[in-house]
Short mmCIF file of C-alpha atoms in Angstrom, two decimals:
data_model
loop_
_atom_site.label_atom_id
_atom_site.label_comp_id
_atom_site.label_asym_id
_atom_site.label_seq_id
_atom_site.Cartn_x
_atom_site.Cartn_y
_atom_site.Cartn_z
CA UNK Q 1 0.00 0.00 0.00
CA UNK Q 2 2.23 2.93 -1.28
CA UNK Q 3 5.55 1.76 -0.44
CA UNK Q 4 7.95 -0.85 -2.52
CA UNK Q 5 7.04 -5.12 -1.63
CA UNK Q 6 9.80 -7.36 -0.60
CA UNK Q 7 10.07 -10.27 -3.05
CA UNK Q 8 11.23 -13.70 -2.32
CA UNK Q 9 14.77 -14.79 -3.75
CA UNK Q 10 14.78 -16.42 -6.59
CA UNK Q 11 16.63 -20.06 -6.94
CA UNK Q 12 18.90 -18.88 -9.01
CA UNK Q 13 19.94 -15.76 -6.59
CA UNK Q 14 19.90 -18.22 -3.59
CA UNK Q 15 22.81 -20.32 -5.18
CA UNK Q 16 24.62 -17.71 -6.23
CA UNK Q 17 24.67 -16.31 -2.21
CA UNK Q 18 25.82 -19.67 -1.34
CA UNK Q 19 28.78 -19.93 -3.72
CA UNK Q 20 29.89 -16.27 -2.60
CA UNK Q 21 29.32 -17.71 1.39
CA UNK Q 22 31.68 -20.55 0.65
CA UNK Q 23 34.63 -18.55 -1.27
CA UNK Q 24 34.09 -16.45 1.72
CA UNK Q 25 35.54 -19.24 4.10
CA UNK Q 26 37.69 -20.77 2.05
CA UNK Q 27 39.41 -17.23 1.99
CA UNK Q 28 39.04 -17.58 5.94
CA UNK Q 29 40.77 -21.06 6.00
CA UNK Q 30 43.61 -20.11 3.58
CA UNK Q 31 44.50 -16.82 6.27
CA UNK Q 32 44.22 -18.84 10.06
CA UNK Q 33 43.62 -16.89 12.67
CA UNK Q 34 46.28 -16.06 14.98
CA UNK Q 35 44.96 -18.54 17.51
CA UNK Q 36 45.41 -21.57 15.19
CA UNK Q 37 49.10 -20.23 14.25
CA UNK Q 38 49.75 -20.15 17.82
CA UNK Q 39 49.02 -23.67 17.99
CA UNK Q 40 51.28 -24.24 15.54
CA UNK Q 41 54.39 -22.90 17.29
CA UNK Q 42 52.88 -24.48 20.21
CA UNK Q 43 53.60 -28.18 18.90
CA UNK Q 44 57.63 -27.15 18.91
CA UNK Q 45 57.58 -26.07 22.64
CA UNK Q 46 59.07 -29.30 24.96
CA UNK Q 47 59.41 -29.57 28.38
CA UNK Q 48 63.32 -29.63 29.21
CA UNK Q 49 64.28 -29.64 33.01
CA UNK Q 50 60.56 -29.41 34.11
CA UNK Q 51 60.55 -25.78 31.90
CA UNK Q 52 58.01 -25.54 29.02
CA UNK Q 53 60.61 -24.24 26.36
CA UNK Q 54 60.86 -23.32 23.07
CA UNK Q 55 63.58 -22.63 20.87
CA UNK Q 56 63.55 -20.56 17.58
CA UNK Q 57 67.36 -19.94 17.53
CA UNK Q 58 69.04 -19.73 13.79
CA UNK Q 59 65.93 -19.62 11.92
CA UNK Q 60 67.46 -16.14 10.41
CA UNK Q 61 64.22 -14.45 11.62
CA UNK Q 62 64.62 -10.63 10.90
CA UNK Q 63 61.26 -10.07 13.18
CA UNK Q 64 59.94 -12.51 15.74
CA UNK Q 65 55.94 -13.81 14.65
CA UNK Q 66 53.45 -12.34 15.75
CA UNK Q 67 51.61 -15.68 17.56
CA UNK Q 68 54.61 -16.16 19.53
CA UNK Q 69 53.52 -13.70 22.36
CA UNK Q 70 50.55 -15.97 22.56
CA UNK Q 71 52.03 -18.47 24.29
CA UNK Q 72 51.63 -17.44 27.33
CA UNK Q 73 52.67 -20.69 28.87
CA UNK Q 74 56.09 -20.34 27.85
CA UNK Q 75 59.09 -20.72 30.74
CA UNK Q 76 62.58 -20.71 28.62
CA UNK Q 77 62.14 -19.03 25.01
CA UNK Q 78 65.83 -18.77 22.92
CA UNK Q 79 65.68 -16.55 19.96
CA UNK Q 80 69.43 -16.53 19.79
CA UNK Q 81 71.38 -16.24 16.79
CA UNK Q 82 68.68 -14.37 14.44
CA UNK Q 83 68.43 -11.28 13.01
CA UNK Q 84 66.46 -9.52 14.91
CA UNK Q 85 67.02 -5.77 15.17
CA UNK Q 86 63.90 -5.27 17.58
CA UNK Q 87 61.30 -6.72 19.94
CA UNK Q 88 57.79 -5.88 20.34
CA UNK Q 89 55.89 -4.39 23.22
CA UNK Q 90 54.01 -7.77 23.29
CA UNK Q 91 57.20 -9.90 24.46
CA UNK Q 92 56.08 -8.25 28.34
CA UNK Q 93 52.84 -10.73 27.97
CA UNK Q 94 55.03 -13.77 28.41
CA UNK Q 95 54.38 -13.06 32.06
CA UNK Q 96 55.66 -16.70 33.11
CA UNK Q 97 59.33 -16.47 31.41
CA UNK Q 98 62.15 -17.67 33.89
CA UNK Q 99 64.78 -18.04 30.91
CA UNK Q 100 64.88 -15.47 27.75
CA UNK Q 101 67.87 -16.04 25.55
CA UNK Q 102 68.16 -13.17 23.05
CA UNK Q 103 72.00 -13.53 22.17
CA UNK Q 104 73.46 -12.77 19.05
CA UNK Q 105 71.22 -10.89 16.81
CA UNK Q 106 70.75 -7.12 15.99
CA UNK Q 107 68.83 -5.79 18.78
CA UNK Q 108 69.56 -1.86 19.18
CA UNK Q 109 67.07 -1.91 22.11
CA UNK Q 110 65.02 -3.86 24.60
CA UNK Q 111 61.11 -2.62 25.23
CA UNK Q 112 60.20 -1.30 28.66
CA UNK Q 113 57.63 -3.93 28.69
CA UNK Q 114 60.31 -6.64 29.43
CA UNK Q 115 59.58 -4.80 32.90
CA UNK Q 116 56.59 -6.81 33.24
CA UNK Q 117 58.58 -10.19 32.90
CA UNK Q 118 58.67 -10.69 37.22
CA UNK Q 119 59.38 -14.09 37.17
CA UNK Q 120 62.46 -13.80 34.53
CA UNK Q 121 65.99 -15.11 36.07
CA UNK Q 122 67.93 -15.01 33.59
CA UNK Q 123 68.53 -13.29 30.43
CA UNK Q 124 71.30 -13.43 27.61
CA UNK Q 125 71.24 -10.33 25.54
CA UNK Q 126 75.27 -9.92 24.78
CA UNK Q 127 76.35 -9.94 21.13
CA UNK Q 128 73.62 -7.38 20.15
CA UNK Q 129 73.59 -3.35 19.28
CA UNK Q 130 72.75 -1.97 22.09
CA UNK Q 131 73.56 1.11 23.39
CA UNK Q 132 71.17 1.66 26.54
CA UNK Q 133 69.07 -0.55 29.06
CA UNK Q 134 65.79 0.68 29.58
CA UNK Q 135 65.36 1.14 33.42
CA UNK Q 136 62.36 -0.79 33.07
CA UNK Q 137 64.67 -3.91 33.36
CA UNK Q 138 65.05 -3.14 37.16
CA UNK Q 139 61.55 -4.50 38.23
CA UNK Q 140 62.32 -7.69 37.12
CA UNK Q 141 64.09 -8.23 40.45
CA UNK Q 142 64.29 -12.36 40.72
CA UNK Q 143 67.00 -11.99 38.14
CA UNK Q 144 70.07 -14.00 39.22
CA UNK Q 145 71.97 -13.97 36.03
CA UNK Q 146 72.52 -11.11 33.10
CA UNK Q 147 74.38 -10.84 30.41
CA UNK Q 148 74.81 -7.48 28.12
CA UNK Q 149 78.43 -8.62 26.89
CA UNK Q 150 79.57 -7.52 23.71
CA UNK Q 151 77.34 -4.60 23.05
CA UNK Q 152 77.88 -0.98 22.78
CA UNK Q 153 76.90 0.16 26.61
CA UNK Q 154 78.19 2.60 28.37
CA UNK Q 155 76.46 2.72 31.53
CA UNK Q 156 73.61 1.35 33.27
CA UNK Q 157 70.41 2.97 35.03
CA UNK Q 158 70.05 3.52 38.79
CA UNK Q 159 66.68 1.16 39.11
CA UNK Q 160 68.59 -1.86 38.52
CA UNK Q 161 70.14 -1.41 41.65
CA UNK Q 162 66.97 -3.02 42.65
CA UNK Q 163 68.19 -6.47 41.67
CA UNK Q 164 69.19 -8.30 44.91
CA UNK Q 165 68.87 -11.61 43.73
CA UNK Q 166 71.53 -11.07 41.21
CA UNK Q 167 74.87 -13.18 41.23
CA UNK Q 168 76.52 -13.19 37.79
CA UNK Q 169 76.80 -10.14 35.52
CA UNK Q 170 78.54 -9.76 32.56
CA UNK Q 171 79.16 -6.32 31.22
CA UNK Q 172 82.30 -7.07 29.28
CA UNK Q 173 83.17 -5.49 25.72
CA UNK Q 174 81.36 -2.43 25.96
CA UNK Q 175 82.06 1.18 26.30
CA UNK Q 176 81.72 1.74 30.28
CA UNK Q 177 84.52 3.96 31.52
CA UNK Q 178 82.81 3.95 35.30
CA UNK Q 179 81.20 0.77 36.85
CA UNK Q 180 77.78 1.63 37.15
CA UNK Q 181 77.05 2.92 40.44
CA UNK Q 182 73.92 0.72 40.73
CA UNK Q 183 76.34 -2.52 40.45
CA UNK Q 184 77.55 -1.58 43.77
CA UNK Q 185 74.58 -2.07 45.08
CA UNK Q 186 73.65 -6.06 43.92
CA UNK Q 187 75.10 -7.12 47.01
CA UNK Q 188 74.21 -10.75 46.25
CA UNK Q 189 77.03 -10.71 43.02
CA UNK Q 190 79.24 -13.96 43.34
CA UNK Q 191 80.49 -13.20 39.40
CA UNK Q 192 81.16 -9.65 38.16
CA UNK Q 193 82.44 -9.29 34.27
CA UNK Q 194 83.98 -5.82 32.73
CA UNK Q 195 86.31 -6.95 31.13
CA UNK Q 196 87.54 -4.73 27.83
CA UNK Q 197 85.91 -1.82 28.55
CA UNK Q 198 87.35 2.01 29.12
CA UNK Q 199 87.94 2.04 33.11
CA UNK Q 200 90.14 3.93 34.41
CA UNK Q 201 89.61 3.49 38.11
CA UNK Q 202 87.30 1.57 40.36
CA UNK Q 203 85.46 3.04 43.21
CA UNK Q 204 85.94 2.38 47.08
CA UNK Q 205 82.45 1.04 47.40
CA UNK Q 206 83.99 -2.28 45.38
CA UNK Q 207 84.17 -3.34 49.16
CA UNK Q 208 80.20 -3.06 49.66
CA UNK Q 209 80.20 -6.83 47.14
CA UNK Q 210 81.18 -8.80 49.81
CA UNK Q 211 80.12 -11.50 48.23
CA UNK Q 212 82.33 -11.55 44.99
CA UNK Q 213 84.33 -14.73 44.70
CA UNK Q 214 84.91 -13.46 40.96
CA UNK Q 215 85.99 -10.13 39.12
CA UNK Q 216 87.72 -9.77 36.37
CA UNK Q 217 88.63 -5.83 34.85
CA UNK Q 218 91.31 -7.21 32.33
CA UNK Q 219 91.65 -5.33 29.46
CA UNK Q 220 90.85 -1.63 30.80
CA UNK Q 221 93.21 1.18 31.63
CA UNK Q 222 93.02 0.87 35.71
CA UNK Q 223 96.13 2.66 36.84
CA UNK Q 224 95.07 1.76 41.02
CA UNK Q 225 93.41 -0.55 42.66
CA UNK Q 226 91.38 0.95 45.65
CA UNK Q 227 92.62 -0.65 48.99
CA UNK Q 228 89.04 -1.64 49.90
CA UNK Q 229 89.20 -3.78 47.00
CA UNK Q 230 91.33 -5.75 49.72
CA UNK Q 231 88.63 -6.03 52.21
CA UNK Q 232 86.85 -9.14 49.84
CA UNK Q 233 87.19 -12.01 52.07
CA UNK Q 234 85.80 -14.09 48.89
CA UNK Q 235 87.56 -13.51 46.18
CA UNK Q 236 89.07 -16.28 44.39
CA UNK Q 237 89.71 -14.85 41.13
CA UNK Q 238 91.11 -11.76 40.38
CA UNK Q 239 92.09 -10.39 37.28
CA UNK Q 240 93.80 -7.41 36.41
CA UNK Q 241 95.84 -8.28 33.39
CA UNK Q 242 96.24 -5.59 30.49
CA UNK Q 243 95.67 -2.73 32.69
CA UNK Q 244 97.96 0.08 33.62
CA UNK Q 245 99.11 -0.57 37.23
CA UNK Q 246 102.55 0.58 38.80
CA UNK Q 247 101.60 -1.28 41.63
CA UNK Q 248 99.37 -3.07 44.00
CA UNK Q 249 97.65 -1.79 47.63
CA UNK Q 250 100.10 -2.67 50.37
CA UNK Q 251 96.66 -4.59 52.12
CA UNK Q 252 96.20 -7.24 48.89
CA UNK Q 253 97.84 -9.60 50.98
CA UNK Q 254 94.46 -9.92 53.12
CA UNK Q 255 93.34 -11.52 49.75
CA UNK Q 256 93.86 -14.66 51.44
CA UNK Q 257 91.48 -17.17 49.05
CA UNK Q 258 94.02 -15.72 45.58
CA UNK Q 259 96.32 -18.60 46.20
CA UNK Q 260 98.29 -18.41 43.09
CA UNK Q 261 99.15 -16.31 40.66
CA UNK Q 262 97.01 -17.79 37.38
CA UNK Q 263 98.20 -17.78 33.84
CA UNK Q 264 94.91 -19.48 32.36
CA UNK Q 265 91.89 -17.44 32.49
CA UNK Q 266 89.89 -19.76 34.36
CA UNK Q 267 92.15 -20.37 37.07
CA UNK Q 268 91.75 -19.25 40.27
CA UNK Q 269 94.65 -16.30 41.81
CA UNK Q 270 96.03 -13.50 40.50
CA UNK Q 271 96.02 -12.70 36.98
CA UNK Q 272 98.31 -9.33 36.80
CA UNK Q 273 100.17 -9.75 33.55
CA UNK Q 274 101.03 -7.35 31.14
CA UNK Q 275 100.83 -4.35 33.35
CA UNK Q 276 103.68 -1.51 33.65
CA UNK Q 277 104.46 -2.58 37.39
CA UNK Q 278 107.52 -0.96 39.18
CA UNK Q 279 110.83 -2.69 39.71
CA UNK Q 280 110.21 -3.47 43.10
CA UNK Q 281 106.91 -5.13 43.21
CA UNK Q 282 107.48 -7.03 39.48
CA UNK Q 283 110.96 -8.31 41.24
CA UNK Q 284 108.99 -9.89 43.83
CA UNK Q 285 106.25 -11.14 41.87
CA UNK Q 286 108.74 -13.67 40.28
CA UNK Q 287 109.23 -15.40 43.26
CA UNK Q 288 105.25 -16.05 43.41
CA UNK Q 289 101.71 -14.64 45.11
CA UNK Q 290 103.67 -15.61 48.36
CA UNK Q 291 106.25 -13.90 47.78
CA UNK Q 292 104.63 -10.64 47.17
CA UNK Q 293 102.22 -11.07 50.48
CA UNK Q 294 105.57 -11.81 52.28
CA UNK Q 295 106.83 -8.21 51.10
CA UNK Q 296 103.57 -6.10 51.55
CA UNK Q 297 102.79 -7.43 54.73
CA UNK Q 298 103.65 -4.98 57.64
CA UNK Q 299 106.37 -7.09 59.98
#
């Protein structure tokens, strides 16, 4: 009655919506959702040591997929030796990380969303490009082991001196003339790495890591040694090689666990080759570490 009547479809029309419904999902099942190519990824991931892991190491990635940060399940996750030159914000959803492997690829940054990674202990991100750690990185403070080795750092911020849990740290071949002041403060550090860096010096409050059974500075241009270096009852290993010391603190014979004086750079002692030490104290150091305690120490 005055406006337009609906008509009924013909047979022909009807078939013709069908065929356009089906190339509609076959489009839909050549492009899976992200959900399905999680699952994908998800039938690599093994349990190894009670951790659900997965490894995507040299698969020359140049970005990381997208379904990845899906897994939320996901304890150890190695993405070493790629090409990656960057990480989403997304990678802080892998809430449940312990282990995060990241060595070798281009990375020029981390996101301040690996913040949000609490239950990560250790990560491996030497052999990248980076040039700063985002101070982010200090609230994940269960970490017990970090490496940046091999990047282009030169210092570190103050919120990672948050990390009390920590007890290895590797911060050698970078671009650090100071030891971050923050590193003073990871009081639980058993291992402490800088070698081939730029320092020049290293600061009294050394003695606050009275933990450290292990530091090695080799390859710097340290003209002293602090005496309170001295006052580490647990250091095993110490090595100054390839610096530019004169001569040692009259109190490093209180260093009572360096035994020896080491030639192999995993032996335990005193590694002090290669320095420009004066006549005295390089005369004495032939006759051994004894030796050299025997001189320094006050009769």
């Amino acid at each position: 009655m005055g406006g337009k009547q609906s008509r009924s479809l013909s047979n022909k029309e009807l078939n013709q919506v069908s065929v356009n419904e089906r190339r509609k999902s076959a489009l839909r099942d050549d492009q899976p959702s992200l959900s399905s190519a999680a699952e994908r990824i998800r039938r690599h991931t093994t349990v190894h040591f009670g951790y659900c892991t997965l490894s995507l190491a040299m698969r020359g990635l140049d970005e990381t997929p997208a379904e990845l940060w899906e897994l939320r399940e996901l304890q150890k996750l190695n993405l070493s030796m790629n090409c990656l030159c960057s990480l989403p914000p997304a990678l802080g959803a892998l809430d449940n990380l312990v282990i995060l492997n990241l060595w070798d690829n281009n990375l020029s940054s981390l996101p301040p969303e690996i913040g949000l990674l609490k239950k990560l202990r250790v990560l491996f991100a030497c052999r990248n490009c980076l040039t700063e750690v985002p101070a982010e990185l200090g609230s994940c403070t269960r970490l017990e082991v970090l490496s940046l080795a091999n990047n282009q750092i030169t210092g570190l911020p103050g919120s990672l001196a948050a990390m009390h849990n920590l007890t290895k740290l590797n911060l050698s071949h970078n671009l650090i003339v100071h030891i971050p002041t923050c590193v003073y403060s990871m009081k639980s550090l058993v291992f402490l790495h800088l070698a081939c860096n730029r320092l020049e010096t290293i600061a009294d409050q050394i003695q606050d890591l009275v933990n450290l059974k292990i530091l090695i500075v080799e390859g710097n241009s340290i003209h002293t040694l602090p005496k309170t270096l001295c006052f580490l009852e647990s250091l095993e290993l110490l090595n100054v090689d390839f610096n530019e010391l004169q001569s040692v603190p009259v109190e490093m014979y209180l260093l009572s666990r360096l035994r020896r004086l080491a030639c192999h750079p995993l032996d335990k002692g005193l590694h002090i080759i290669h320095n420009p030490l004066l006549k005295p104290i390089q005369e004495v150091l032939q006759g051994g570490l004894g030796a050299l305690y025997s001189y320094l120490k006050p009769t």
